[in-house]
Tab-separated table of C-alpha atoms and ligand atoms in Angstrom:
chain	number	residue	atom	x	y	z
A	1	UNK	CA	171.247	76.069	-177.830
A	2	UNK	CA	169.641	74.975	-174.839
A	3	UNK	CA	170.814	71.533	-174.246
A	4	UNK	CA	167.512	69.721	-172.556
A	5	UNK	CA	167.476	66.758	-170.389
A	6	UNK	CA	163.937	64.748	-169.830
A	7	UNK	CA	163.302	62.956	-166.713
A	8	UNK	CA	160.307	60.169	-166.978
A	9	UNK	CA	159.036	57.366	-165.287
A	10	UNK	CA	156.795	55.916	-168.113
A	11	UNK	CA	155.819	56.014	-171.277
A	12	UNK	CA	156.670	59.122	-171.706
A	13	UNK	CA	153.851	60.959	-174.086
A	14	UNK	CA	154.969	64.645	-172.825
A	15	UNK	CA	158.616	63.846	-173.684
A	16	UNK	CA	157.666	62.461	-177.150
A	17	UNK	CA	155.750	65.761	-177.723
A	18	UNK	CA	158.858	67.571	-176.242
A	19	UNK	CA	161.278	65.727	-178.523
A	20	UNK	CA	159.304	66.003	-181.819
A	21	UNK	CA	158.565	69.880	-181.131
A	22	UNK	CA	162.339	70.463	-180.289
A	23	UNK	CA	163.028	68.775	-184.139
A	24	UNK	CA	160.871	71.614	-185.763
A	25	UNK	CA	163.239	74.736	-187.165
A	26	UNK	CA	163.606	77.687	-185.355
A	27	UNK	CA	163.442	76.037	-181.894
A	28	UNK	CA	166.429	76.835	-179.228
A	29	UNK	CA	166.118	73.420	-177.398
A	30	UNK	CA	167.582	70.149	-178.685
A	31	UNK	CA	167.273	66.839	-176.303
A	32	UNK	CA	170.539	65.905	-174.987
A	33	UNK	CA	168.972	63.109	-172.537
A	34	UNK	CA	166.095	61.045	-171.670
A	35	UNK	CA	166.446	59.785	-168.224
A	36	UNK	CA	164.527	57.546	-166.375
A	37	UNK	CA	164.454	56.339	-162.386
A	38	UNK	CA	162.611	53.064	-163.482
A	39	UNK	CA	164.889	50.776	-166.211
A	40	UNK	CA	161.539	49.444	-167.642
A	41	UNK	CA	159.703	52.929	-168.692
A	42	UNK	CA	159.245	52.220	-172.199
A	43	UNK	CA	159.826	55.647	-173.093
A	44	UNK	CA	163.305	54.830	-172.942
A	45	UNK	CA	163.031	53.241	-176.143
A	46	UNK	CA	160.817	55.370	-177.711
A	47	UNK	CA	163.666	57.916	-176.982
A	48	UNK	CA	166.101	55.784	-177.816
A	49	UNK	CA	164.335	55.112	-181.174
A	50	UNK	CA	164.739	58.888	-182.047
A	51	UNK	CA	168.210	58.769	-181.512
A	52	UNK	CA	168.133	60.429	-178.259
A	53	UNK	CA	170.877	59.241	-175.420
A	54	UNK	CA	168.825	57.514	-172.519
A	55	UNK	CA	169.857	56.622	-169.034
A	56	UNK	CA	168.388	54.310	-166.536
A	57	UNK	CA	169.143	54.955	-162.639
A	58	UNK	CA	166.981	52.656	-160.669
A	59	UNK	CA	165.891	54.700	-157.486
A	60	UNK	CA	165.225	51.223	-155.831
A	61	UNK	CA	168.871	50.533	-155.564
A	62	UNK	CA	169.670	53.538	-153.060
A	63	UNK	CA	166.940	51.983	-150.557
A	64	UNK	CA	166.281	54.907	-148.767
A	65	UNK	CA	169.293	57.011	-149.385
A	66	UNK	CA	167.169	59.665	-151.383
A	67	UNK	CA	170.506	61.870	-151.634
A	68	UNK	CA	172.473	59.752	-152.989
A	69	UNK	CA	169.894	58.607	-155.761
A	70	UNK	CA	170.213	62.494	-156.298
A	71	UNK	CA	173.495	62.751	-156.659
A	72	UNK	CA	174.101	60.314	-159.663
A	73	UNK	CA	170.864	61.362	-160.968
A	74	UNK	CA	172.889	64.815	-161.337
A	75	UNK	CA	175.655	63.756	-162.480
A	76	UNK	CA	174.714	61.657	-165.298
A	77	UNK	CA	172.581	64.910	-166.427
A	78	UNK	CA	175.805	66.999	-166.122
A	79	UNK	CA	177.533	64.551	-168.015
A	80	UNK	CA	175.436	65.286	-170.714
A	81	UNK	CA	176.248	68.578	-170.928
A	82	UNK	CA	172.263	69.812	-170.099
A	83	UNK	CA	171.856	73.568	-169.564
A	84	UNK	CA	168.261	72.614	-168.044
A	85	UNK	CA	166.022	69.742	-167.114
A	86	UNK	CA	162.141	68.883	-168.238
A	87	UNK	CA	160.096	66.801	-165.910
A	88	UNK	CA	158.066	65.037	-167.597
A	89	UNK	CA	155.747	62.220	-166.334
A	90	UNK	CA	158.513	61.906	-163.011
A	91	UNK	CA	157.291	60.165	-160.273
A	92	UNK	CA	159.978	60.553	-157.927
A	93	UNK	CA	160.012	63.862	-155.505
A	94	UNK	CA	163.386	65.443	-155.638
A	95	UNK	CA	164.757	67.215	-152.295
A	96	UNK	CA	166.127	70.687	-152.275
A	97	UNK	CA	169.664	69.161	-152.582
A	98	UNK	CA	168.651	68.489	-156.183
A	99	UNK	CA	166.504	70.921	-157.315
A	100	UNK	CA	168.439	74.302	-156.105
A	101	UNK	CA	171.199	73.726	-158.252
A	102	UNK	CA	169.174	73.882	-160.884
A	103	UNK	CA	166.609	76.530	-159.864
A	104	UNK	CA	165.469	78.429	-162.547
A	105	UNK	CA	166.525	75.521	-165.363
A	106	UNK	CA	163.952	73.076	-164.640
A	107	UNK	CA	160.163	72.670	-165.737
A	108	UNK	CA	157.547	70.583	-164.598
A	109	UNK	CA	153.853	69.371	-166.037
A	110	UNK	CA	151.255	68.992	-163.331
A	111	UNK	CA	147.983	67.908	-164.630
A	112	UNK	CA	146.041	70.379	-162.603
A	113	UNK	CA	144.957	73.978	-162.658
A	114	UNK	CA	147.921	75.021	-159.732
A	115	UNK	CA	147.556	75.767	-157.574
A	116	UNK	CA	144.280	73.359	-157.179
A	117	UNK	CA	145.105	70.232	-156.472
A	118	UNK	CA	148.664	69.546	-155.910
A	119	UNK	CA	150.362	66.203	-155.268
A	120	UNK	CA	148.643	63.097	-156.961
A	121	UNK	CA	144.966	62.038	-158.435
A	122	UNK	CA	144.410	65.446	-159.151
A	123	UNK	CA	141.716	64.415	-161.944
A	124	UNK	CA	139.507	62.293	-159.273
A	125	UNK	CA	139.931	65.191	-156.983
A	126	UNK	CA	138.416	67.901	-159.449
A	127	UNK	CA	135.483	65.538	-160.412
A	128	UNK	CA	134.639	65.040	-156.815
A	129	UNK	CA	134.824	68.471	-156.031
A	130	UNK	CA	132.187	69.066	-158.756
A	131	UNK	CA	134.255	71.741	-160.427
A	132	UNK	CA	133.383	72.816	-164.196
A	133	UNK	CA	136.985	72.729	-165.479
A	134	UNK	CA	140.278	70.819	-165.169
A	135	UNK	CA	143.651	71.203	-166.531
A	136	UNK	CA	147.628	71.500	-166.802
A	137	UNK	CA	150.070	73.612	-165.274
A	138	UNK	CA	153.543	73.971	-166.468
A	139	UNK	CA	155.409	75.183	-163.978
A	140	UNK	CA	158.967	76.118	-162.696
A	141	UNK	CA	160.488	73.578	-160.299
A	142	UNK	CA	161.452	74.774	-156.695
A	143	UNK	CA	161.872	72.731	-153.703
A	144	UNK	CA	157.956	73.143	-152.723
A	145	UNK	CA	156.022	69.462	-154.535
A	146	UNK	CA	154.181	70.932	-157.270
A	147	UNK	CA	154.886	75.060	-156.309
A	148	UNK	CA	156.794	76.937	-158.604
A	149	UNK	CA	156.263	79.803	-160.945
A	150	UNK	CA	153.558	79.061	-163.462
A	151	UNK	CA	154.583	79.549	-167.112
A	152	UNK	CA	151.669	78.101	-168.720
A	153	UNK	CA	147.968	76.648	-168.025
A	154	UNK	CA	145.454	74.632	-169.953
A	155	UNK	CA	142.116	74.230	-169.281
A	156	UNK	CA	139.361	71.417	-170.661
A	157	UNK	CA	135.383	71.133	-169.476
A	158	UNK	CA	134.802	68.331	-166.862
A	159	UNK	CA	131.874	66.875	-168.996
A	160	UNK	CA	128.972	64.928	-167.056
A	161	UNK	CA	129.632	61.696	-166.298
A	162	UNK	CA	133.676	61.995	-166.749
A	163	UNK	CA	135.627	59.429	-164.882
A	164	UNK	CA	139.104	60.123	-163.574
A	165	UNK	CA	140.511	58.117	-166.953
A	166	UNK	CA	138.462	60.471	-169.714
A	167	UNK	CA	139.623	63.265	-167.661
A	168	UNK	CA	143.034	62.298	-167.741
A	169	UNK	CA	142.819	61.467	-171.450
A	170	UNK	CA	141.501	64.881	-172.149
A	171	UNK	CA	143.595	66.780	-170.164
A	172	UNK	CA	146.888	64.762	-171.920
A	173	UNK	CA	145.817	65.855	-175.000
A	174	UNK	CA	146.213	69.087	-173.648
A	175	UNK	CA	149.756	68.633	-172.046
A	176	UNK	CA	150.927	67.587	-175.405
A	177	UNK	CA	149.983	71.414	-176.596
A	178	UNK	CA	150.910	72.848	-173.405
A	179	UNK	CA	154.594	71.698	-172.666
A	180	UNK	CA	156.138	71.977	-175.978
A	181	UNK	CA	154.550	75.852	-176.169
A	182	UNK	CA	155.805	76.235	-172.813
A	183	UNK	CA	159.564	74.890	-173.664
A	184	UNK	CA	160.068	76.748	-176.957
A	185	UNK	CA	159.605	79.690	-175.533
A	186	UNK	CA	161.517	79.187	-172.179
A	187	UNK	CA	164.721	77.699	-174.221
A	188	UNK	CA	164.780	80.765	-176.044
A	189	UNK	CA	164.364	82.854	-172.661
A	190	UNK	CA	161.391	83.842	-172.583
A	191	UNK	CA	159.442	83.685	-169.594
A	192	UNK	CA	155.933	85.303	-170.829
A	193	UNK	CA	152.903	83.114	-169.208
A	194	UNK	CA	151.054	81.030	-172.060
A	195	UNK	CA	147.190	80.328	-171.324
A	196	UNK	CA	145.555	77.743	-173.826
A	197	UNK	CA	142.848	78.025	-175.171
B	1	GRF	C1	150.842	62.884	-167.417
B	1	GRF	O1	149.587	63.057	-166.498
B	1	GRF	C2	151.353	63.815	-166.326
B	1	GRF	O2	150.788	64.982	-166.060
B	1	GRF	C3	151.933	63.642	-165.513
B	1	GRF	O3	152.363	62.300	-165.748
B	1	GRF	C4	151.606	61.679	-166.507
B	1	GRF	C5	152.064	61.002	-167.436
B	1	GRF	O4	152.924	61.239	-168.312
B	1	GRF	N1	153.041	64.475	-164.703
B	1	GRF	P1	153.471	60.954	-169.428
B	1	GRF	O5	152.221	60.352	-170.453
B	1	GRF	O6	154.708	59.736	-168.853
B	1	GRF	O7	153.942	61.958	-169.989
């Protein structure tokens, strides 16, 4: 059984989808912690309602000392016995100092068809570019932002008149299907790529 720590910064809709999926029979992962860099993240209460341990580590307390924030975050995660980490709407950039010890054991979901549109505002950029489709990617986390080995992707059409908000909502629905499906395989030691639909 893999003990999974999930890092969030906000509502945690992806985190909830992962929790619900791990509650299903036969899943090789179990949640051991939901942590946020924002003590106000509403996802913390939603995780606690489901009986999952939570932690808040306000990155602002550390000022510019990113290594100190990351060292404390690493300690909290290891104190909860995590075997792996899922970033789910986690909005802090993690340095190699944090990422390297979790190499091969940390996943992220990014709202684009990587390698297109790394970074922020991916939906607006896809619309701007006149793309016919967009989507989301689950990848292993490496020190390069939004760049690690791809484990799964889900595609959605971009529809005439789409705004970044309408497109983001359509992508988010697919995120909630893709991330749990990838984690179920990954926790069982299966790294074959998954493409939806
Ligand atoms: C989602 O668009 C996800 O792709 C990105 O963060 C956004 C919010 O995710 N990583 P959540 O609702 O907090 O899971």
